[in-house]
C-alpha positions as a Python dict, from the first residue, in 0.01 Angstrom:
ca = {
    (1, 'M'): (0, 0, 0),
    (2, 'G'): (-45, 292, 233),
    (3, 'S'): (102, 364, 569),
    (4, 'T'): (-107, 429, 876),
    (5, 'G'): (145, 684, 998),
    (6, 'L'): (193, 500, 1327),
    (7, 'M'): (548, 430, 1430),
    (8, 'P'): (641, 169, 1688),
    (9, 'A'): (735, 315, 2024),
    (10, 'P'): (1109, 363, 2066),
    (11, 'R'): (1271, 95, 2276),
    (12, 'K'): (1347, 199, 2629),
    (13, 'Y'): (1647, -33, 2655),
    (14, 'P'): (1916, -85, 2389),
    (15, 'D'): (1929, -424, 2217),
    (16, 'E'): (2277, -493, 2357),
    (17, 'L'): (2150, -451, 2715),
    (18, 'R'): (1849, -674, 2642),
    (19, 'E'): (2072, -948, 2500),
    (20, 'R'): (2322, -921, 2786),
    (21, 'A'): (2046, -935, 3048),
    (22, 'V'): (1884, -1242, 2890),
    (23, 'R'): (2222, -1418, 2868),
    (24, 'E'): (2290, -1337, 3233),
    (25, 'V'): (1960, -1491, 3343),
    (26, 'Q'): (2008, -1799, 3126),
    (27, 'N'): (2374, -1859, 3208),
    (28, 'S'): (2385, -1768, 3576),
    (29, 'G'): (2068, -1936, 3698),
    (30, 'R'): (2004, -1626, 3910),
    (31, 'P'): (1645, -1506, 3951),
    (32, 'V'): (1518, -1258, 3694),
    (33, 'A'): (1442, -1001, 3963),
    (34, 'H'): (1804, -1006, 4089),
    (35, 'V'): (1956, -968, 3742),
    (36, 'A'): (1706, -693, 3660),
    (37, 'R'): (1791, -503, 3979),
    (38, 'D'): (2167, -533, 3916),
    (39, 'L'): (2131, -403, 3558),
    (40, 'G'): (1872, -133, 3634),
    (41, 'I'): (1600, -299, 3426),
    (42, 'H'): (1237, -341, 3523),
    (43, 'K'): (1197, -705, 3627),
    (44, 'E'): (880, -763, 3421),
    (45, 'A'): (1052, -631, 3109),
    (46, 'L'): (1340, -874, 3163),
    (47, 'R'): (1097, -1158, 3234),
    (48, 'L'): (926, -1094, 2898),
    (49, 'W'): (1262, -1080, 2717),
    (50, 'V'): (1365, -1414, 2867),
    (51, 'R'): (1033, -1573, 2768),
    (52, 'Q'): (1068, -1440, 2412),
    (53, 'A'): (1427, -1566, 2387),
    (54, 'E'): (1306, -1908, 2502),
    (55, 'A'): (1031, -1902, 2238),
    (56, 'D'): (1284, -1804, 1971),
    (57, 'H'): (1505, -2099, 2068),
    (58, 'G'): (1216, -2349, 2076),
    (59, 'S'): (1204, -2406, 2451),
    (60, 'R'): (867, -2226, 2487),
    (61, 'P'): (647, -2403, 2231),
    (62, 'G'): (330, -2218, 2334),
    (63, 'L'): (466, -1876, 2238),
    (64, 'L'): (522, -1720, 1896),
    (65, 'T'): (881, -1661, 1792),
    (66, 'T'): (994, -1309, 1708),
    (67, 'A'): (984, -1399, 1337),
    (68, 'E'): (631, -1539, 1372),
    (69, 'R'): (519, -1223, 1553),
    (70, 'A'): (661, -1005, 1275),
    (71, 'E'): (492, -1223, 1013),
    (72, 'L'): (161, -1202, 1199),
    (73, 'V'): (182, -821, 1209),
    (74, 'Q'): (257, -812, 835),
    (75, 'L'): (-23, -1055, 751),
    (76, 'R'): (-274, -856, 957),
    (77, 'K'): (-167, -539, 775),
    (78, 'E'): (-204, -709, 435),
    (79, 'A'): (-545, -851, 533),
    (80, 'A'): (-667, -502, 630),
    (81, 'E'): (-545, -361, 298),
    (82, 'L'): (-717, -643, 108),
    (83, 'R'): (-1043, -579, 296),
    (84, 'R'): (-1024, -210, 201),
    (85, 'A'): (-954, -296, -164),
    (86, 'N'): (-1242, -544, -162),
    (87, 'E'): (-1482, -277, -31),
    (88, 'I'): (-1371, -40, -307),
    (89, 'L'): (-1424, -309, -571),
    (90, 'K'): (-1770, -391, -432),
    (91, 'A'): (-1870, -25, -444),
    (92, 'A'): (-1737, 8, -798),
    (93, 'S'): (-1922, -302, -916),
    (94, 'V'): (-2248, -170, -771),
    (95, 'F'): (-2190, 163, -945),
    (96, 'F'): (-2116, 4, -1282),
    (97, 'A'): (-2406, -240, -1250),
    (98, 'K'): (-2642, 57, -1204),
    (99, 'E'): (-2487, 228, -1507),
    (100, 'L'): (-2543, -81, -1720),
    (101, 'D'): (-2904, -107, -1607),
    (102, 'Q'): (-2987, 245, -1726),
    (103, 'P'): (-3209, 242, -2036),
    (104, 'R'): (-3023, 358, -2342),
    (105, 'T'): (-3197, 617, -2558),
    (106, 'R'): (-3114, 626, -2925),
    (107, 'P'): (-3075, 962, -3086),
    (108, 'T'): (-3349, 1031, -3338),
    (109, 'R'): (-3254, 1115, -3694),
}
C-alpha cells in the first residue's frame, strides 16, 4: 500500500491548549468568543473544537466522532487503493485474454 506523500498540516495550537480551551468553555459557561480571546485562539477554531468534543462525548449526534473521522479517512484510502488494484487486474485480464485468443502455430517437422 503506497503513500501519497501528503502529510497533514501541522497543528497551529498544541493539544494541551485545545483541551484546556474546550474544558474552559464547557465548565465555565462563558461564550466561546470570550474564552478564545482570553487564550489567544481564533474563535472559530475553538468553536469547532467544542463541537468536536461534544460529538466525541455523544452530545452532538449529527456529527462524526474523532474516531469515526479517522476510520472514514482510512476507509477512503483503502477504497482508492482497491480501485487502483482493480484497474490493474482488469487491464491484465484483457491482456491475457488477447494472448489466449492468438492462434497457435505448430512447428513443422
